[in-house]
Amino acid sequence: MNSAYEKYFRQDRLPHIWCPGCGNGIVLSAFARAMEELNIDQDKTVVVSGIGCSSRATTYVDFNTLHTTHGRALAFATGVKLANPELNVFVFMGDGDSSAIGGNHLIHASRRNIDITAIIIDNNIYGMTGGQYSPLTPTGKKATTAPYGMVERNFDLCELVKGAGATFVARGTVYHAKQLTDLIVAGAKNKGFSVIEAVSQCPISYGRRNKMKNALEMINWQKEHAVNVKAAQKMNPEQLKDKFLIGELYRAEAPEYTAEYDKLIERVQKGGK
Amino acid sequence: MFEKWDIRLSGTGGQGLILGGIILASAAVKDGFNAVQSQSYGPEARGGASKAEVIISNQEIFYPKIANANTLLAMSQQAYDKYCVDITEDATIIIDSTLVKNIGADKAKKRFIIPITELAKKETGREMTANIVALGAIVGITKVVSEEAIKEAVLERIPAGTEEMNMKALNAGMKAGQELLQTMAS
Amino acid sequence: MNKKVMQGNEACAHGALAAGVRFFGGYPITPSTEVAEVMAKELPKVGGKFIQMEDEIASMAAVIGASLTGKKVLTATSGPGFSLKQENLGYACLTEVPCVVVNVQRGGPSTGLPTSPAQSDVMQAKWGTHGDHPIIVISPSTVKECYTLTVRAVNLAEKYMTPVVFLMDEVIGHLREPIDFDEVKDLEVVDRKKPDVSPEEYVSYAAGEDGIPVLAPFGTGYRYHVTGLTHDEQGFSTMAPPVVARMNQRLMDKIDNNLDDIITFESENLEDADVVLVAYGSSARSAKEAMRWLNAADQNVGLFRPITIWPFPEKEIRKIAGNVKAIVVPEMNMGQLKLEIERAAAGLTKVIGVNKVDGEPITPEEIINAVKGVL
């Protein structure tokens, strides 16, 4: 941990601005450990983010970093990757960032199967602006803009990107931090669009309003409600009620967009149509 | 001497009149003239009213649109009814009698009535070459560009493999135009 | 002589390729789509990349991302798409990422008149995104200029590390006229500066004396941070008032200190003119035609055509205003650049608009009538 911490964080930008008990720091550590395991070339790696608590990640990690506009991280990242496919591209997004304002880009990055690894920190809420509901706030839960409980249905983000064409889909949690590292490594190795939903906690803007007093309680909730996808195969629907799956949920083979475009260039330059 | 041609090609979307305009402008440039081509159209690509305009001049052309055409091609009844009212007695009007049945609303003395679409079908078996037949007729009647230039310009802008068909269409139009011109002169 | 009859939109795309543009991200919209179509066909031939993004916002984002890898980039749009691009256009202004945004103006507001011309995005081009920021806006009047000025737009973007808006209109975009390619084959092409220090010494937003930062392409060993938050010289967000003030001022200064290089215009018959027509884009063609007829009738009428609309050629207008009975401004909007001309004229002369928003271009007759009302 120490070597990853020293190598992949911008020491002069720490401490971070995240609240006490926030899960973002744990996700970012898992990311740094994954980078260490991949022995990644920092000069050839771009980390992109949108807007919100998650997006501050790009300030702290020592790569080519691009902190963009709300919801648009994947669209910027698509430009980076297509313009120079040699670069490794990672994207940090939040749940509102990726599935509400940026939902369209998430769908189309999945459809293109562009070789980008997206880490979506899901804390069920807009934290930076003080706790408004997102498309991932569970129905019935409270937010400043859902004072009587969330009326809308919430997304299953992993099912969404799977349906849209992503070729690696996984979910982890802050509690299962070692597994989260492994999932990021596996996502990065997939030549295509990879999505890792990192279930995190926001004690300040979400927990307090929803009968979870502190981070510990929230992390315990993750521990009690997460079921590994392999273990789930041996469980019946009654046992799986109120649980969510973690681990590698889906993997598929499909042509990768930037490689296909390079083939197109080759074909056109040879005089093909 | 200041010389300026304001040519309006009018008809229906899908007849290839914009391509016709582009070819005419290209031919004029080959002859050493200045030329601009523009069009106006609605949202539909097929079936709606379509208009292509070509200005050819031996001076620099600034304003690129035509107020009153001195040469008008009408390839639909709707286009004829709409644009024939703008033209003066001195203007030349060329009417496709296959498609325009009610003729007479214009004041033009130089009125040339040619069954352009029918001619296209007869000569090439394809109605879609009517735009090229029309170009031939315009050149045959007005001599606005040289025969060499229009041939070269047609060949540059049509799909490969259709050269023979389009040359047939162009020649048929030129012949029909020239014959009509001689008949009217005599 | 090597003349080709070409459409304005096509010429713009070919100009971009000649300037070295190797990435295009766009979204189809009338009347600009031909720019995308030519780029889709031509870019792979030169090893460049074309992508049709999922929307206008994404296409603006993609070109900025691509530009940060060192590529010259361009996107093309029209009215509604230009509105959607504004947030990320502001991002490019603040982060100083070179890019060219082509806007082929059509009738508005909203969906408006998709196939008809307008010049009603003149103010939006400057003020469309929030916050104070510099921008360069260039307007072509001929098909040849669609080519040559696109090259210039790319050059200015690369030189000043800024977005440049290439403000066309439907008339010019769809007009076909000849370009002599022998006349445009040796245009100057400018590439953005590369760092001349080691990665250890490199400070991304510490601009040199010219006030223009040097942003190293991603992947070349210079790791730095780019953010849409107001940032310091190191590129990291800051709220410290003196730093915020300093960075915002530099952003404006890099353009304001180089007006003589950035501003170009065409003028004719300004000496002894009683009335000067100030017009740009396709309306300038109507104005030239009107001037030709008026001059033939021995009227002293001149023409000033701003090619660079923003920054506005204020100094030149002030000078004209001191010497004429009136300035007549034909534009296909309700009087947008007229406001700026009035400001620059500072009451020295009358400024009369010839305005039209019915989807038709302004005719020379309409301009002549306005001039006759003054003379």
Short mmCIF file of C-alpha atoms in Angstrom, two decimals, chain A residues 4-218:
data_model
loop_
_atom_site.label_atom_id
_atom_site.label_comp_id
_atom_site.label_asym_id
_atom_site.label_seq_id
_atom_site.Cartn_x
_atom_site.Cartn_y
_atom_site.Cartn_z
CA ALA A 4 1.28 2.57 -4.36
CA TYR A 5 0.35 5.52 -2.19
CA GLU A 6 3.66 7.24 -2.82
CA LYS A 7 3.84 6.48 -6.49
CA TYR A 8 0.31 7.13 -7.71
CA PHE A 9 -0.86 10.01 -5.51
CA ARG A 10 0.12 13.64 -5.87
CA GLN A 11 1.42 14.06 -2.35
CA ASP A 12 1.32 17.84 -2.58
CA ARG A 13 -2.45 17.75 -3.29
CA LEU A 14 -3.34 15.83 -0.13
CA PRO A 15 -5.20 15.74 2.20
CA HIS A 16 -8.30 15.33 0.09
CA ILE A 17 -11.50 17.32 0.54
CA TRP A 18 -13.82 14.37 1.12
CA CYS A 19 -15.85 14.29 4.35
CA PRO A 20 -14.96 12.04 7.28
CA GLY A 21 -16.45 8.61 6.64
CA CYS A 22 -16.69 9.08 2.87
CA GLY A 23 -15.94 5.94 0.85
CA ASN A 24 -14.22 7.74 -2.03
CA GLY A 25 -10.76 7.52 -0.46
CA ILE A 26 -11.06 3.73 -0.17
CA VAL A 27 -12.11 3.47 -3.83
CA LEU A 28 -9.16 5.63 -4.83
CA SER A 29 -6.76 3.46 -2.79
CA ALA A 30 -8.15 0.38 -4.51
CA PHE A 31 -7.49 2.15 -7.81
CA ALA A 32 -3.88 2.96 -6.83
CA ARG A 33 -3.26 -0.65 -5.81
CA ALA A 34 -4.72 -1.79 -9.11
CA MET A 35 -2.35 0.55 -10.96
CA GLU A 36 0.53 -0.94 -9.01
CA GLU A 37 -0.56 -4.45 -9.84
CA LEU A 38 -0.85 -3.51 -13.52
CA ASN A 39 2.53 -1.76 -13.31
CA ILE A 40 0.97 0.93 -15.43
CA ASP A 41 2.96 3.64 -17.24
CA GLN A 42 1.76 6.89 -15.66
CA ASP A 43 2.92 8.94 -18.64
CA LYS A 44 0.77 6.86 -20.98
CA THR A 45 -2.31 6.92 -18.78
CA VAL A 46 -5.12 9.49 -18.70
CA VAL A 47 -7.62 9.68 -15.85
CA VAL A 48 -10.80 11.59 -16.61
CA SER A 49 -13.62 12.68 -14.31
CA GLY A 50 -16.86 14.64 -14.46
CA ILE A 51 -18.36 16.76 -11.70
CA GLY A 52 -19.25 15.89 -8.13
CA CYS A 53 -17.44 14.34 -5.18
CA SER A 54 -16.13 11.46 -7.31
CA SER A 55 -14.63 13.84 -9.84
CA ARG A 56 -12.13 15.22 -7.33
CA ALA A 57 -10.26 11.92 -7.71
CA THR A 58 -8.36 13.32 -10.69
CA THR A 59 -6.79 16.03 -8.53
CA TYR A 60 -5.11 13.48 -6.30
CA VAL A 61 -3.75 10.86 -8.67
CA ASP A 62 -0.50 11.35 -10.55
CA PHE A 63 -1.33 10.77 -14.21
CA ASN A 64 -2.42 12.94 -17.12
CA THR A 65 -5.63 14.08 -15.43
CA LEU A 66 -8.71 15.70 -16.92
CA HIS A 67 -11.47 17.08 -14.72
CA THR A 68 -14.30 17.87 -17.12
CA THR A 69 -17.93 19.03 -17.04
CA HIS A 70 -20.89 17.39 -15.31
CA GLY A 71 -21.82 14.09 -16.94
CA ARG A 72 -19.43 14.46 -19.88
CA ALA A 73 -16.35 12.60 -18.65
CA LEU A 74 -16.92 9.68 -21.01
CA ALA A 75 -17.41 11.97 -24.00
CA PHE A 76 -14.07 13.72 -23.29
CA ALA A 77 -12.46 10.33 -22.66
CA THR A 78 -13.79 9.04 -26.00
CA GLY A 79 -11.98 11.92 -27.74
CA VAL A 80 -8.76 11.19 -25.86
CA LYS A 81 -8.84 7.44 -26.57
CA LEU A 82 -9.83 7.70 -30.23
CA ALA A 83 -7.26 10.43 -30.92
CA ASN A 84 -4.50 8.35 -29.31
CA PRO A 85 -5.41 4.68 -28.71
CA GLU A 86 -1.97 4.07 -27.16
CA LEU A 87 -3.12 5.84 -24.02
CA ASN A 88 -4.72 3.90 -21.16
CA VAL A 89 -7.90 5.72 -20.21
CA PHE A 90 -9.71 5.48 -16.85
CA VAL A 91 -12.80 7.45 -15.96
CA PHE A 92 -14.16 8.25 -12.49
CA MET A 93 -17.83 9.15 -12.26
CA GLY A 94 -20.50 9.36 -9.61
CA ASP A 95 -23.96 7.83 -9.74
CA GLY A 96 -25.76 11.05 -10.70
CA ASP A 97 -22.89 12.11 -12.96
CA SER A 98 -22.89 8.85 -14.94
CA SER A 99 -26.55 7.82 -14.97
CA ALA A 100 -28.55 11.08 -14.99
CA ILE A 101 -26.82 13.96 -16.81
CA GLY A 102 -24.27 11.60 -18.36
CA GLY A 103 -26.56 8.65 -19.02
CA ASN A 104 -26.47 9.02 -22.78
CA HIS A 105 -22.66 8.95 -22.90
CA LEU A 106 -22.62 5.85 -20.66
CA ILE A 107 -24.95 4.04 -23.06
CA HIS A 108 -22.93 5.00 -26.12
CA ALA A 109 -19.52 4.26 -24.64
CA SER A 110 -20.96 0.82 -23.87
CA ARG A 111 -22.36 0.45 -27.37
CA ARG A 112 -19.04 1.40 -29.00
CA ASN A 113 -17.15 -0.92 -26.66
CA ILE A 114 -14.37 1.67 -26.55
CA ASP A 115 -11.34 0.56 -24.55
CA ILE A 116 -11.97 2.67 -21.46
CA THR A 117 -12.34 1.54 -17.86
CA ALA A 118 -15.04 3.42 -15.99
CA ILE A 119 -15.21 3.36 -12.21
CA ILE A 120 -18.57 4.60 -11.01
CA ILE A 121 -18.64 5.49 -7.34
CA ASP A 122 -22.22 4.86 -6.27
CA ASN A 123 -23.13 6.55 -3.01
CA ASN A 124 -26.83 6.77 -3.93
CA ILE A 125 -26.91 10.56 -3.71
CA TYR A 126 -25.64 13.91 -5.02
CA GLY A 127 -23.19 14.51 -2.21
CA MET A 128 -21.37 17.65 -3.34
CA THR A 129 -24.55 19.70 -3.53
CA GLY A 130 -25.83 18.41 -0.20
CA GLY A 131 -27.92 15.30 -0.75
CA GLN A 132 -30.35 15.42 -3.68
CA TYR A 133 -31.71 12.16 -5.08
CA SER A 134 -30.03 10.48 -8.04
CA PRO A 135 -31.28 7.75 -10.40
CA LEU A 136 -29.53 5.34 -8.02
CA THR A 137 -31.27 6.48 -4.85
CA PRO A 138 -33.40 3.48 -3.88
CA THR A 139 -37.16 3.98 -4.04
CA GLY A 140 -38.47 5.19 -0.69
CA LYS A 141 -35.15 6.60 0.57
CA LYS A 142 -34.91 10.20 1.60
CA ALA A 143 -33.00 13.07 0.01
CA THR A 144 -33.28 16.87 0.27
CA THR A 145 -35.27 16.79 -2.96
CA ALA A 146 -37.16 13.67 -1.84
CA PRO A 147 -38.20 14.79 1.65
CA TYR A 148 -41.09 12.28 1.68
CA GLY A 149 -39.04 9.47 0.19
CA MET A 150 -37.89 8.78 -3.37
CA VAL A 151 -40.95 8.20 -5.55
CA GLU A 152 -39.12 7.17 -8.71
CA ARG A 153 -37.71 3.75 -9.46
CA ASN A 154 -33.93 3.42 -9.37
CA PHE A 155 -31.57 2.05 -12.01
CA ASP A 156 -29.57 -1.13 -11.84
CA LEU A 157 -26.51 0.43 -13.45
CA CYS A 158 -24.75 -2.87 -14.16
CA GLU A 159 -27.77 -4.23 -16.02
CA LEU A 160 -27.98 -0.97 -17.95
CA VAL A 161 -24.41 -1.04 -19.29
CA LYS A 162 -24.62 -4.78 -19.94
CA GLY A 163 -27.70 -4.22 -22.07
CA ALA A 164 -25.98 -1.34 -23.87
CA GLY A 165 -22.96 -3.43 -24.86
CA ALA A 166 -20.20 -3.07 -22.25
CA THR A 167 -17.94 -6.13 -22.35
CA PHE A 168 -16.85 -6.16 -18.70
CA VAL A 169 -19.31 -5.36 -15.92
CA ALA A 170 -18.56 -5.70 -12.22
CA ARG A 171 -19.74 -4.43 -8.88
CA GLY A 172 -17.69 -4.06 -5.73
CA THR A 173 -18.01 -2.27 -2.45
CA VAL A 174 -15.87 -0.18 -0.19
CA TYR A 175 -16.09 -2.93 2.44
CA HIS A 176 -14.72 -5.50 -0.02
CA ALA A 177 -11.74 -3.27 -0.87
CA LYS A 178 -9.35 -6.04 -1.95
CA GLN A 179 -11.95 -7.42 -4.36
CA LEU A 180 -12.49 -3.90 -5.71
CA THR A 181 -8.79 -3.72 -6.62
CA ASP A 182 -9.05 -7.06 -8.40
CA LEU A 183 -12.11 -5.92 -10.32
CA ILE A 184 -10.36 -2.72 -11.47
CA VAL A 185 -7.38 -4.80 -12.61
CA ALA A 186 -9.63 -7.19 -14.52
CA GLY A 187 -11.57 -4.27 -16.04
CA ALA A 188 -8.36 -2.58 -17.17
CA LYS A 189 -7.20 -5.80 -18.81
CA ASN A 190 -10.41 -6.13 -20.80
CA LYS A 191 -9.87 -4.74 -24.30
CA GLY A 192 -13.18 -2.91 -24.48
CA PHE A 193 -15.54 -0.86 -22.35
CA SER A 194 -15.39 -1.92 -18.71
CA VAL A 195 -17.63 -0.68 -15.93
CA ILE A 196 -16.95 -1.19 -12.25
CA GLU A 197 -19.68 0.07 -9.96
CA ALA A 198 -18.13 0.76 -6.58
CA VAL A 199 -20.82 0.83 -3.91
CA SER A 200 -19.74 3.48 -1.46
CA GLN A 201 -21.19 5.42 1.42
CA CYS A 202 -22.06 9.03 2.06
CA PRO A 203 -22.78 9.28 5.77
CA ILE A 204 -23.27 13.05 5.71
CA SER A 205 -25.74 13.51 2.87
CA TYR A 206 -27.37 10.09 2.62
CA GLY A 207 -26.82 7.99 5.78
CA ARG A 208 -28.01 10.60 8.27
CA ARG A 209 -31.32 10.99 6.44
CA ASN A 210 -31.86 7.28 6.07
CA LYS A 211 -31.43 5.89 9.56
CA MET A 212 -27.78 5.00 9.20
CA LYS A 213 -25.95 7.05 11.78
CA ASN A 214 -22.36 6.77 10.59
CA ALA A 215 -19.92 5.28 8.12
CA LEU A 216 -19.42 2.15 10.17
CA GLU A 217 -23.10 1.35 10.06
CA MET A 218 -23.15 1.96 6.32
#
